[in-house]
Amino acid sequence: MRLLTFSTLYPNAAQPNHGVFVENRLRHLVASGAAGSTVLAPVPYFPFAAAARLGGARMQGWARYAGIPAREERHGLAVHHPRFAALPGIGMLTGPATLYASARRALARLLAEGHRFDAIDAHYVYPDGVAAVWLGHEFGLPVVITARGSDISQLPNHAVPRRLIQHAIRRADALISVSVGLKDGLVALGAPAGKVTVLRNGVDLQAFRPTGDRLETRAAFGIGCGPLLLSVGHLIPRKGHDLILRALPLLPGHALMILGEGPERAALQALAEKLGVADRVHLLGARPHAELPRFYSAADALVLASSREGWANVLLESMACGTPVVASPAWGSREAVRSPAAGLVLEETTPEAIAAGLRRLLTARPDRDATRRYAEGFGWEDTTQGQLSVFREVLA
């Protein structure tokens, strides 16, 4: 089957970790030999790559878009990046229309060049899924939308996005959610339960595995042999990095590595200094996806303090490297962490609860081999077969 994968959540040359979970799922689907795909991954228009020199994290973030190529190849897949207008301040309202206009021109050009597609494989319900159902209607293609998190947990709290999300849910030929909790959210918005298939994200068990350089990694960043905690994710409020920092005074001798970049970096650094734990906190910035196993392997526990997640890929990645987790009760956490070998899920996400959970986990820390064996039950094979079943049913 020939798919057009459509999403603004897709890696590119300037943002190699952006939406990598969409790319990973697609790579395994294509590797099955039963499907091929061309990727349409629109990016916001910005005219001046040189604006990054003007300073300011926000300006640098926008300037990065200017450096993204119009077309690139990633892992053997052709990826097209048409530009769409993301208007500051009102982009939440105008996003579906500007995204559709840009994608419509790009899809028409691909068809004129001789490309043919059987279905649209869209990711993220708003604005991507909304634009996708409009494309499907115009070009006569069935549409499957995967819901991934805040598109169902947060955006429907706004009136206009809610109406358009419900429109996309009605018009899509099938829906996929990455967790049961996310399916419940789709049903609450009006999706028939039978229209939603739960297909959790998997983990690449070859790429994520224990490494033998735990001590070397710690030494490289001046970290001793005491308990080492790890938090991975964008430096934004909903990831809860600040809650982990606030737990550190309750955990003497514990060090914390934070991998990620974002607007909260300065605030997190200031908070660590205020709490008197700055000497135990290592803000290491964003790291290439291929480097993550060395950090997971070096840690004694991964901490996920997010307030919202569809399915937190970092949980499986950490466990595949033999490192257990302490996770917030966000959607997907209890589905990923179902054994003492995996770690534990908190009842609430407060600094006190995080500290208590870590003490409980590390007092009777599971064997690293047992944690790895648990993660081996989360390969991509079942998810790939589930996708094929959904698309085959839609095409039939």
mmCIF file of C-alpha atoms in Angstrom:
data_model
loop_
_atom_site.group_PDB
_atom_site.id
_atom_site.type_symbol
_atom_site.label_atom_id
_atom_site.label_comp_id
_atom_site.label_asym_id
_atom_site.label_seq_id
_atom_site.Cartn_x
_atom_site.Cartn_y
_atom_site.Cartn_z
ATOM 1 C CA MET A 1 0.000 0.000 0.000
ATOM 2 C CA ARG A 2 1.177 3.515 -0.808
ATOM 3 C CA LEU A 3 0.783 5.996 2.029
ATOM 4 C CA LEU A 4 1.120 9.736 2.300
ATOM 5 C CA THR A 5 2.330 10.328 5.861
ATOM 6 C CA PHE A 6 1.240 13.817 6.888
ATOM 7 C CA SER A 7 2.335 15.612 10.046
ATOM 8 C CA THR A 8 4.088 18.708 11.344
ATOM 9 C CA LEU A 9 5.543 16.361 13.986
ATOM 10 C CA TYR A 10 8.412 14.900 11.985
ATOM 11 C CA PRO A 11 12.208 15.222 12.300
ATOM 12 C CA ASN A 12 14.183 17.348 9.888
ATOM 13 C CA ALA A 13 17.781 18.389 9.323
ATOM 14 C CA ALA A 14 17.477 21.317 11.739
ATOM 15 C CA GLN A 15 15.352 19.483 14.343
ATOM 16 C CA PRO A 16 16.523 15.854 14.335
ATOM 17 C CA ASN A 17 14.603 14.924 17.517
ATOM 18 C CA HIS A 18 11.337 16.671 16.606
ATOM 19 C CA GLY A 19 8.534 14.095 16.402
ATOM 20 C CA VAL A 20 11.038 11.248 16.207
ATOM 21 C CA PHE A 21 8.334 8.883 17.542
ATOM 22 C CA VAL A 22 6.324 9.431 14.331
ATOM 23 C CA GLU A 23 9.366 8.650 12.209
ATOM 24 C CA ASN A 24 10.239 5.559 14.246
ATOM 25 C CA ARG A 25 6.778 4.057 13.866
ATOM 26 C CA LEU A 26 6.775 4.763 10.140
ATOM 27 C CA ARG A 27 10.238 3.267 9.645
ATOM 28 C CA HIS A 28 9.123 -0.014 11.187
ATOM 29 C CA LEU A 29 5.937 -0.029 9.126
ATOM 30 C CA VAL A 30 7.881 0.455 5.882
ATOM 31 C CA ALA A 31 10.473 -2.125 6.956
ATOM 32 C CA SER A 32 7.689 -4.718 7.026
ATOM 33 C CA GLY A 33 7.651 -4.569 3.218
ATOM 34 C CA ALA A 34 3.853 -4.240 3.181
ATOM 35 C CA ALA A 35 3.742 -0.452 2.893
ATOM 36 C CA GLY A 36 5.654 2.424 1.389
ATOM 37 C CA SER A 37 5.360 6.096 2.237
ATOM 38 C CA THR A 38 6.147 9.580 1.070
ATOM 39 C CA VAL A 39 6.266 12.072 3.937
ATOM 40 C CA LEU A 40 4.648 15.499 3.783
ATOM 41 C CA ALA A 41 5.908 17.343 6.865
ATOM 42 C CA PRO A 42 5.056 21.060 6.613
ATOM 43 C CA VAL A 43 7.082 23.568 8.628
ATOM 44 C CA PRO A 44 6.290 27.181 9.580
ATOM 45 C CA TYR A 45 7.455 29.845 7.146
ATOM 46 C CA PHE A 46 10.230 32.153 8.342
ATOM 47 C CA PRO A 47 12.303 34.192 5.881
ATOM 48 C CA PHE A 48 15.609 34.859 7.627
ATOM 49 C CA ALA A 49 17.950 32.140 8.801
ATOM 50 C CA ALA A 50 20.367 34.898 9.828
ATOM 51 C CA ALA A 51 17.853 36.129 12.415
ATOM 52 C CA ALA A 52 19.280 33.573 14.847
ATOM 53 C CA ARG A 53 22.129 36.018 15.423
ATOM 54 C CA LEU A 54 19.723 38.665 16.680
ATOM 55 C CA GLY A 55 19.462 36.845 19.997
ATOM 56 C CA GLY A 56 16.630 35.495 22.093
ATOM 57 C CA ALA A 57 15.494 31.886 22.312
ATOM 58 C CA ARG A 58 12.192 32.641 20.586
ATOM 59 C CA MET A 59 13.853 34.319 17.601
ATOM 60 C CA GLN A 60 16.406 31.529 17.307
ATOM 61 C CA GLY A 61 13.608 28.962 17.359
ATOM 62 C CA TRP A 62 11.838 30.661 14.473
ATOM 63 C CA ALA A 63 15.060 31.171 12.525
ATOM 64 C CA ARG A 64 15.717 27.433 12.659
ATOM 65 C CA TYR A 65 12.736 26.876 10.357
ATOM 66 C CA ALA A 66 14.387 28.894 7.590
ATOM 67 C CA GLY A 67 17.235 26.404 7.442
ATOM 68 C CA ILE A 68 15.059 23.338 6.865
ATOM 69 C CA PRO A 69 15.400 22.039 3.284
ATOM 70 C CA ALA A 70 12.355 21.864 1.034
ATOM 71 C CA ARG A 71 13.073 18.169 0.489
ATOM 72 C CA GLU A 72 15.343 15.686 2.198
ATOM 73 C CA GLU A 73 15.769 11.950 2.529
ATOM 74 C CA ARG A 74 15.712 10.304 5.938
ATOM 75 C CA HIS A 75 16.260 6.574 6.386
ATOM 76 C CA GLY A 76 15.389 5.963 2.738
ATOM 77 C CA LEU A 77 12.126 7.945 2.885
ATOM 78 C CA ALA A 78 11.501 11.090 0.848
ATOM 79 C CA VAL A 79 10.430 13.912 3.177
ATOM 80 C CA HIS A 80 8.906 17.122 1.781
ATOM 81 C CA HIS A 81 8.718 20.307 3.861
ATOM 82 C CA PRO A 82 6.296 22.806 2.312
ATOM 83 C CA ARG A 83 5.996 26.093 4.201
ATOM 84 C CA PHE A 84 2.797 27.245 5.900
ATOM 85 C CA ALA A 85 1.935 30.489 7.645
ATOM 86 C CA ALA A 86 2.064 30.131 11.428
ATOM 87 C CA LEU A 87 0.781 33.511 12.551
ATOM 88 C CA PRO A 88 2.009 34.613 16.005
ATOM 89 C CA GLY A 89 -0.799 34.983 18.506
ATOM 90 C CA ILE A 90 -3.534 33.530 16.322
ATOM 91 C CA GLY A 91 -1.850 30.424 14.941
ATOM 92 C CA MET A 92 -4.052 28.143 17.038
ATOM 93 C CA LEU A 93 -7.089 29.420 15.133
ATOM 94 C CA THR A 94 -5.596 29.792 11.647
ATOM 95 C CA GLY A 95 -3.384 26.677 11.731
ATOM 96 C CA PRO A 96 -5.757 24.203 10.035
ATOM 97 C CA ALA A 97 -6.483 26.563 7.108
ATOM 98 C CA THR A 98 -2.893 27.647 6.449
ATOM 99 C CA LEU A 99 -1.638 24.088 6.863
ATOM 100 C CA TYR A 100 -4.261 22.807 4.428
ATOM 101 C CA ALA A 101 -3.460 25.487 1.824
ATOM 102 C CA SER A 102 0.227 24.639 1.900
ATOM 103 C CA ALA A 103 -0.283 20.872 1.876
ATOM 104 C CA ARG A 104 -2.849 21.085 -0.903
ATOM 105 C CA ARG A 105 -0.320 22.674 -3.248
ATOM 106 C CA ALA A 106 2.376 20.188 -2.263
ATOM 107 C CA LEU A 107 0.116 17.160 -2.726
ATOM 108 C CA ALA A 108 -1.104 18.405 -6.117
ATOM 109 C CA ARG A 109 2.518 18.770 -7.194
ATOM 110 C CA LEU A 110 3.380 15.235 -6.069
ATOM 111 C CA LEU A 111 0.416 13.825 -7.982
ATOM 112 C CA ALA A 112 1.410 15.802 -11.076
ATOM 113 C CA GLU A 113 4.880 14.264 -10.832
ATOM 114 C CA GLY A 114 3.337 10.803 -10.994
ATOM 115 C CA HIS A 115 3.101 9.819 -7.321
ATOM 116 C CA ARG A 116 0.034 7.793 -6.349
ATOM 117 C CA PHE A 117 -1.344 7.236 -2.866
ATOM 118 C CA ASP A 118 -3.872 4.843 -1.387
ATOM 119 C CA ALA A 119 -4.452 6.638 1.927
ATOM 120 C CA ILE A 120 -3.335 9.497 4.148
ATOM 121 C CA ASP A 121 -1.543 8.520 7.362
ATOM 122 C CA ALA A 122 -1.972 11.641 9.544
ATOM 123 C CA HIS A 123 -0.508 12.281 12.986
ATOM 124 C CA TYR A 124 -1.803 14.690 15.641
ATOM 125 C CA VAL A 125 -5.487 15.586 15.409
ATOM 126 C CA TYR A 126 -5.137 19.379 15.503
ATOM 127 C CA PRO A 127 -4.293 21.077 13.277
ATOM 128 C CA ASP A 128 -2.752 18.233 11.253
ATOM 129 C CA GLY A 129 -5.709 15.843 11.332
ATOM 130 C CA VAL A 130 -8.166 18.602 10.456
ATOM 131 C CA ALA A 131 -6.126 19.571 7.398
ATOM 132 C CA ALA A 132 -5.743 15.887 6.515
ATOM 133 C CA VAL A 133 -9.488 15.211 6.320
ATOM 134 C CA TRP A 134 -9.880 18.269 4.073
ATOM 135 C CA LEU A 135 -7.119 16.902 1.836
ATOM 136 C CA GLY A 136 -8.730 13.480 1.824
ATOM 137 C CA HIS A 137 -12.079 14.933 0.807
ATOM 138 C CA GLU A 138 -10.576 16.963 -2.042
ATOM 139 C CA PHE A 139 -8.278 14.281 -3.422
ATOM 140 C CA GLY A 140 -10.499 11.263 -2.786
ATOM 141 C CA LEU A 141 -8.217 9.565 -0.259
ATOM 142 C CA PRO A 142 -9.219 7.782 2.963
ATOM 143 C CA VAL A 143 -7.667 9.249 6.103
ATOM 144 C CA VAL A 144 -6.372 7.541 9.244
ATOM 145 C CA ILE A 145 -5.470 9.916 12.094
ATOM 146 C CA THR A 146 -3.286 9.025 15.066
ATOM 147 C CA ALA A 147 -4.007 10.975 18.259
ATOM 148 C CA ARG A 148 -0.899 11.493 20.359
ATOM 149 C CA GLY A 149 -1.546 13.533 23.501
ATOM 150 C CA SER A 150 -2.280 17.218 23.975
ATOM 151 C CA ASP A 151 -4.332 17.209 20.757
ATOM 152 C CA ILE A 152 -6.954 15.385 22.846
ATOM 153 C CA SER A 153 -6.063 16.265 26.451
ATOM 154 C CA GLN A 154 -5.568 20.035 26.082
ATOM 155 C CA LEU A 155 -6.584 21.594 22.760
ATOM 156 C CA PRO A 156 -10.282 20.599 23.021
ATOM 157 C CA ASN A 157 -10.485 22.998 25.987
ATOM 158 C CA HIS A 158 -10.575 25.800 23.391
ATOM 159 C CA ALA A 159 -13.896 26.303 21.581
ATOM 160 C CA VAL A 160 -12.760 26.558 17.937
ATOM 161 C CA PRO A 161 -10.172 23.761 18.081
ATOM 162 C CA ARG A 162 -12.728 21.556 19.865
ATOM 163 C CA ARG A 163 -15.268 21.941 17.058
ATOM 164 C CA LEU A 164 -12.673 21.256 14.385
ATOM 165 C CA ILE A 165 -11.260 18.284 16.299
ATOM 166 C CA GLN A 166 -14.752 16.798 16.506
ATOM 167 C CA HIS A 167 -15.146 17.471 12.771
ATOM 168 C CA ALA A 168 -11.901 15.587 12.051
ATOM 169 C CA ILE A 169 -12.987 12.710 14.279
ATOM 170 C CA ARG A 170 -16.240 12.377 12.336
ATOM 171 C CA ARG A 171 -14.634 12.639 8.896
ATOM 172 C CA ALA A 172 -11.650 10.357 9.460
ATOM 173 C CA ASP A 173 -12.048 6.811 8.158
ATOM 174 C CA ALA A 174 -10.258 5.389 11.214
ATOM 175 C CA LEU A 175 -8.559 6.655 14.355
ATOM 176 C CA ILE A 176 -5.518 5.350 16.217
ATOM 177 C CA SER A 177 -4.574 6.253 19.780
ATOM 178 C CA VAL A 178 -1.269 5.489 21.461
ATOM 179 C CA SER A 179 -2.873 4.600 24.813
ATOM 180 C CA VAL A 180 -6.184 3.474 26.277
ATOM 181 C CA GLY A 181 -6.491 6.772 28.139
ATOM 182 C CA LEU A 182 -6.188 8.636 24.863
ATOM 183 C CA LYS A 183 -8.873 6.421 23.318
ATOM 184 C CA ASP A 184 -11.165 7.315 26.205
ATOM 185 C CA GLY A 185 -10.505 10.980 25.424
ATOM 186 C CA LEU A 186 -11.447 10.454 21.760
ATOM 187 C CA VAL A 187 -14.661 8.663 22.750
ATOM 188 C CA ALA A 188 -15.538 11.510 25.120
ATOM 189 C CA LEU A 189 -15.222 13.873 22.140
ATOM 190 C CA GLY A 190 -17.697 11.810 20.134
ATOM 191 C CA ALA A 191 -15.658 9.093 18.441
ATOM 192 C CA PRO A 192 -17.420 5.709 18.262
ATOM 193 C CA ALA A 193 -15.345 3.289 20.333
ATOM 194 C CA GLY A 194 -15.178 0.852 17.417
ATOM 195 C CA LYS A 195 -13.552 3.511 15.249
ATOM 196 C CA VAL A 196 -10.516 3.835 17.558
ATOM 197 C CA THR A 197 -7.675 1.288 17.611
ATOM 198 C CA VAL A 198 -5.127 1.456 20.426
ATOM 199 C CA LEU A 199 -1.604 0.963 19.079
ATOM 200 C CA ARG A 200 1.017 1.875 21.638
ATOM 201 C CA ASN A 201 4.410 3.149 20.602
ATOM 202 C CA GLY A 202 7.195 0.612 20.682
ATOM 203 C CA VAL A 203 10.909 0.823 21.332
ATOM 204 C CA ASP A 204 13.796 -0.045 19.039
ATOM 205 C CA LEU A 205 15.400 -2.838 21.042
ATOM 206 C CA GLN A 206 18.540 -2.792 18.934
ATOM 207 C CA ALA A 207 19.167 0.933 19.332
ATOM 208 C CA PHE A 208 18.170 1.069 23.007
ATOM 209 C CA ARG A 209 20.066 -1.460 25.070
ATOM 210 C CA PRO A 210 22.384 -1.321 28.096
ATOM 211 C CA THR A 211 25.812 0.115 27.386
ATOM 212 C CA GLY A 212 28.998 -0.731 29.210
ATOM 213 C CA ASP A 213 30.193 2.816 29.847
ATOM 214 C CA ARG A 214 28.132 3.781 32.909
ATOM 215 C CA LEU A 215 31.112 4.997 34.937
ATOM 216 C CA GLU A 216 32.711 6.730 31.964
ATOM 217 C CA THR A 217 29.541 8.715 31.266
ATOM 218 C CA ARG A 218 29.259 9.781 34.889
ATOM 219 C CA ALA A 219 32.912 10.757 35.033
ATOM 220 C CA ALA A 220 32.607 12.814 31.839
ATOM 221 C CA PHE A 221 30.149 15.109 33.616
ATOM 222 C CA GLY A 222 31.779 15.048 37.041
ATOM 223 C CA ILE A 223 29.169 12.791 38.610
ATOM 224 C CA GLY A 224 30.236 10.476 41.410
ATOM 225 C CA CYS A 225 29.020 7.016 42.330
ATOM 226 C CA GLY A 226 25.918 8.125 44.283
ATOM 227 C CA PRO A 227 22.365 7.632 42.968
ATOM 228 C CA LEU A 228 21.917 9.284 39.574
ATOM 229 C CA LEU A 229 18.517 10.376 38.309
ATOM 230 C CA LEU A 230 17.608 11.261 34.739
ATOM 231 C CA SER A 231 14.839 13.400 33.259
ATOM 232 C CA VAL A 232 14.401 13.665 29.476
ATOM 233 C CA GLY A 233 12.166 16.099 27.622
ATOM 234 C CA HIS A 234 11.678 19.647 26.388
ATOM 235 C CA LEU A 235 12.264 22.290 29.032
ATOM 236 C CA ILE A 236 8.641 23.389 29.214
ATOM 237 C CA PRO A 237 6.285 23.548 32.225
ATOM 238 C CA ARG A 238 4.205 20.470 31.479
ATOM 239 C CA LYS A 239 7.275 18.208 31.578
ATOM 240 C CA GLY A 240 7.591 18.876 35.322
ATOM 241 C CA HIS A 241 11.377 19.181 35.511
ATOM 242 C CA ASP A 242 10.881 21.776 38.262
ATOM 243 C CA LEU A 243 9.069 19.215 40.413
ATOM 244 C CA ILE A 244 12.064 16.892 40.231
ATOM 245 C CA LEU A 245 14.364 19.747 41.215
ATOM 246 C CA ARG A 246 12.135 20.471 44.214
ATOM 247 C CA ALA A 247 12.399 16.797 45.211
ATOM 248 C CA LEU A 248 16.214 16.895 45.307
ATOM 249 C CA PRO A 249 16.510 18.583 48.742
ATOM 250 C CA LEU A 250 14.606 15.558 50.057
ATOM 251 C CA LEU A 251 17.129 13.203 48.415
ATOM 252 C CA PRO A 252 20.595 13.966 49.810
ATOM 253 C CA GLY A 253 23.445 12.663 47.696
ATOM 254 C CA HIS A 254 21.307 12.156 44.573
ATOM 255 C CA ALA A 255 22.441 13.812 41.325
ATOM 256 C CA LEU A 256 20.156 14.729 38.423
ATOM 257 C CA MET A 257 20.832 14.927 34.683
ATOM 258 C CA ILE A 258 18.268 16.754 32.533
ATOM 259 C CA LEU A 259 18.397 16.178 28.773
ATOM 260 C CA GLY A 260 16.461 18.678 26.692
ATOM 261 C CA GLU A 261 16.311 22.287 25.631
ATOM 262 C CA GLY A 262 13.602 24.906 25.817
ATOM 263 C CA PRO A 263 12.378 28.210 27.230
ATOM 264 C CA GLU A 264 12.493 27.048 30.875
ATOM 265 C CA ARG A 265 16.253 26.487 30.985
ATOM 266 C CA ALA A 266 17.155 29.715 32.770
ATOM 267 C CA ALA A 267 14.295 29.311 35.233
ATOM 268 C CA LEU A 268 15.333 25.751 36.049
ATOM 269 C CA GLN A 269 18.939 26.812 36.609
ATOM 270 C CA ALA A 270 17.777 29.619 38.901
ATOM 271 C CA LEU A 271 15.529 27.235 40.824
ATOM 272 C CA ALA A 272 18.389 24.764 41.346
ATOM 273 C CA GLU A 273 20.524 27.569 42.765
ATOM 274 C CA LYS A 274 17.707 28.799 44.992
ATOM 275 C CA LEU A 275 17.159 25.299 46.373
ATOM 276 C CA GLY A 276 20.873 24.835 47.000
ATOM 277 C CA VAL A 277 21.156 21.799 44.701
ATOM 278 C CA ALA A 278 22.867 23.383 41.681
ATOM 279 C CA ASP A 279 26.021 21.361 42.313
ATOM 280 C CA ARG A 280 23.973 18.175 41.883
ATOM 281 C CA VAL A 281 22.051 19.253 38.751
ATOM 282 C CA HIS A 282 23.428 18.839 35.228
ATOM 283 C CA LEU A 283 21.478 20.587 32.451
ATOM 284 C CA LEU A 284 22.998 18.877 29.424
ATOM 285 C CA GLY A 285 20.827 20.304 26.643
ATOM 286 C CA ALA A 286 19.305 18.394 23.767
ATOM 287 C CA ARG A 287 21.176 15.296 22.663
ATOM 288 C CA PRO A 288 20.989 13.309 19.419
ATOM 289 C CA HIS A 289 18.614 10.378 19.705
ATOM 290 C CA ALA A 290 21.442 7.935 19.053
ATOM 291 C CA GLU A 291 23.305 9.193 22.150
ATOM 292 C CA LEU A 292 20.436 8.629 24.589
ATOM 293 C CA PRO A 293 21.271 4.995 25.498
ATOM 294 C CA ARG A 294 24.522 6.034 27.220
ATOM 295 C CA PHE A 295 22.613 8.435 29.472
ATOM 296 C CA TYR A 296 19.798 5.985 30.229
ATOM 297 C CA SER A 297 22.397 3.329 31.052
ATOM 298 C CA ALA A 298 24.355 5.656 33.327
ATOM 299 C CA ALA A 299 21.314 6.526 35.456
ATOM 300 C CA ASP A 300 19.875 4.566 38.361
ATOM 301 C CA ALA A 301 16.329 5.729 37.613
ATOM 302 C CA LEU A 302 14.454 7.771 35.035
ATOM 303 C CA VAL A 303 11.920 10.235 36.421
ATOM 304 C CA LEU A 304 8.922 11.282 34.309
ATOM 305 C CA ALA A 305 7.033 14.130 35.998
ATOM 306 C CA SER A 306 4.864 15.229 33.050
ATOM 307 C CA SER A 307 1.367 16.501 33.715
ATOM 308 C CA ARG A 308 0.182 15.242 30.313
ATOM 309 C CA GLU A 309 1.421 12.548 27.920
ATOM 310 C CA GLY A 310 -0.244 10.369 25.316
ATOM 311 C CA TRP A 311 2.472 7.760 25.563
ATOM 312 C CA ALA A 312 5.871 8.719 26.973
ATOM 313 C CA ASN A 313 8.465 7.039 24.777
ATOM 314 C CA VAL A 314 11.211 7.800 27.288
ATOM 315 C CA LEU A 315 9.759 5.181 29.647
ATOM 316 C CA LEU A 316 10.343 2.294 27.239
ATOM 317 C CA GLU A 317 13.678 3.680 26.062
ATOM 318 C CA SER A 318 14.959 3.809 29.639
ATOM 319 C CA MET A 319 13.704 0.333 30.501
ATOM 320 C CA ALA A 320 15.220 -1.096 27.323
ATOM 321 C CA CYS A 321 18.568 0.208 28.633
ATOM 322 C CA GLY A 322 18.002 -1.589 31.939
ATOM 323 C CA THR A 323 17.006 1.508 33.921
ATOM 324 C CA PRO A 324 13.705 1.445 35.855
ATOM 325 C CA VAL A 325 11.367 4.437 36.003
ATOM 326 C CA VAL A 326 9.330 6.528 38.402
ATOM 327 C CA ALA A 327 6.445 7.965 36.376
ATOM 328 C CA SER A 328 3.647 10.449 36.901
ATOM 329 C CA PRO A 329 0.099 9.112 36.434
ATOM 330 C CA ALA A 330 -0.135 10.673 32.948
ATOM 331 C CA TRP A 331 -2.004 8.813 30.204
ATOM 332 C CA GLY A 332 -0.071 5.754 29.126
ATOM 333 C CA SER A 333 2.105 5.442 32.239
ATOM 334 C CA ARG A 334 0.185 2.557 33.822
ATOM 335 C CA GLU A 335 0.055 0.794 30.457
ATOM 336 C CA ALA A 336 3.838 1.012 30.098
ATOM 337 C CA VAL A 337 4.767 0.313 33.738
ATOM 338 C CA ARG A 338 2.995 -2.890 34.774
ATOM 339 C CA SER A 339 5.646 -4.781 36.725
ATOM 340 C CA PRO A 340 8.030 -4.072 39.609
ATOM 341 C CA ALA A 341 10.822 -4.783 37.135
ATOM 342 C CA ALA A 342 9.738 -1.716 35.158
ATOM 343 C CA GLY A 343 9.519 0.679 38.091
ATOM 344 C CA LEU A 344 6.479 2.379 39.568
ATOM 345 C CA VAL A 345 3.753 4.920 38.816
ATOM 346 C CA LEU A 346 3.006 7.660 41.335
ATOM 347 C CA GLU A 347 -0.483 8.436 42.593
ATOM 348 C CA GLU A 348 0.261 12.150 42.442
ATOM 349 C CA THR A 349 3.068 14.265 41.055
ATOM 350 C CA THR A 350 4.427 16.380 43.880
ATOM 351 C CA PRO A 351 8.042 16.817 45.002
ATOM 352 C CA GLU A 352 7.262 14.799 48.117
ATOM 353 C CA ALA A 353 5.669 11.969 46.126
ATOM 354 C CA ILE A 354 8.572 11.917 43.655
ATOM 355 C CA ALA A 355 11.120 11.699 46.482
ATOM 356 C CA ALA A 356 9.158 8.948 48.245
ATOM 357 C CA GLY A 357 8.775 6.991 45.002
ATOM 358 C CA LEU A 358 12.488 7.188 44.276
ATOM 359 C CA ARG A 359 13.413 6.069 47.793
ATOM 360 C CA ARG A 360 11.034 3.132 47.431
ATOM 361 C CA LEU A 361 12.378 2.165 44.008
ATOM 362 C CA LEU A 362 16.069 2.519 44.831
ATOM 363 C CA THR A 363 15.797 0.740 48.162
ATOM 364 C CA ALA A 364 14.784 -2.434 46.317
ATOM 365 C CA ARG A 365 16.069 -1.591 42.858
ATOM 366 C CA PRO A 366 15.109 -4.199 40.245
ATOM 367 C CA ASP A 367 17.854 -6.084 38.479
ATOM 368 C CA ARG A 368 18.898 -4.306 35.262
ATOM 369 C CA ASP A 369 18.566 -7.512 33.267
ATOM 370 C CA ALA A 370 14.987 -7.958 34.542
ATOM 371 C CA THR A 371 14.130 -4.405 33.499
ATOM 372 C CA ARG A 372 15.562 -5.044 30.049
ATOM 373 C CA ARG A 373 13.611 -8.318 29.702
ATOM 374 C CA TYR A 374 10.409 -6.471 30.600
ATOM 375 C CA ALA A 375 11.056 -3.876 27.875
ATOM 376 C CA GLU A 376 11.594 -6.618 25.309
ATOM 377 C CA GLY A 377 7.836 -7.164 25.366
ATOM 378 C CA PHE A 378 7.385 -3.722 23.774
ATOM 379 C CA GLY A 379 9.005 -4.110 20.367
ATOM 380 C CA TRP A 380 7.409 -2.588 17.282
ATOM 381 C CA GLU A 381 6.126 -5.801 15.705
ATOM 382 C CA ASP A 382 2.602 -5.783 17.176
ATOM 383 C CA THR A 383 2.182 -2.071 16.432
ATOM 384 C CA THR A 384 3.245 -2.569 12.826
ATOM 385 C CA GLN A 385 0.777 -5.426 12.326
ATOM 386 C CA GLY A 386 -1.927 -3.346 13.970
ATOM 387 C CA GLN A 387 -1.327 -0.480 11.546
ATOM 388 C CA LEU A 388 -1.461 -2.801 8.568
ATOM 389 C CA SER A 389 -4.763 -4.201 9.794
ATOM 390 C CA VAL A 390 -6.251 -0.729 10.189
ATOM 391 C CA PHE A 391 -5.178 0.440 6.732
ATOM 392 C CA ARG A 392 -6.263 -2.797 5.069
ATOM 393 C CA GLU A 393 -9.696 -2.527 6.633
ATOM 394 C CA VAL A 394 -10.024 1.107 5.535
ATOM 395 C CA LEU A 395 -8.915 0.318 1.984
ATOM 396 C CA ALA A 396 -11.243 -2.679 1.792
#
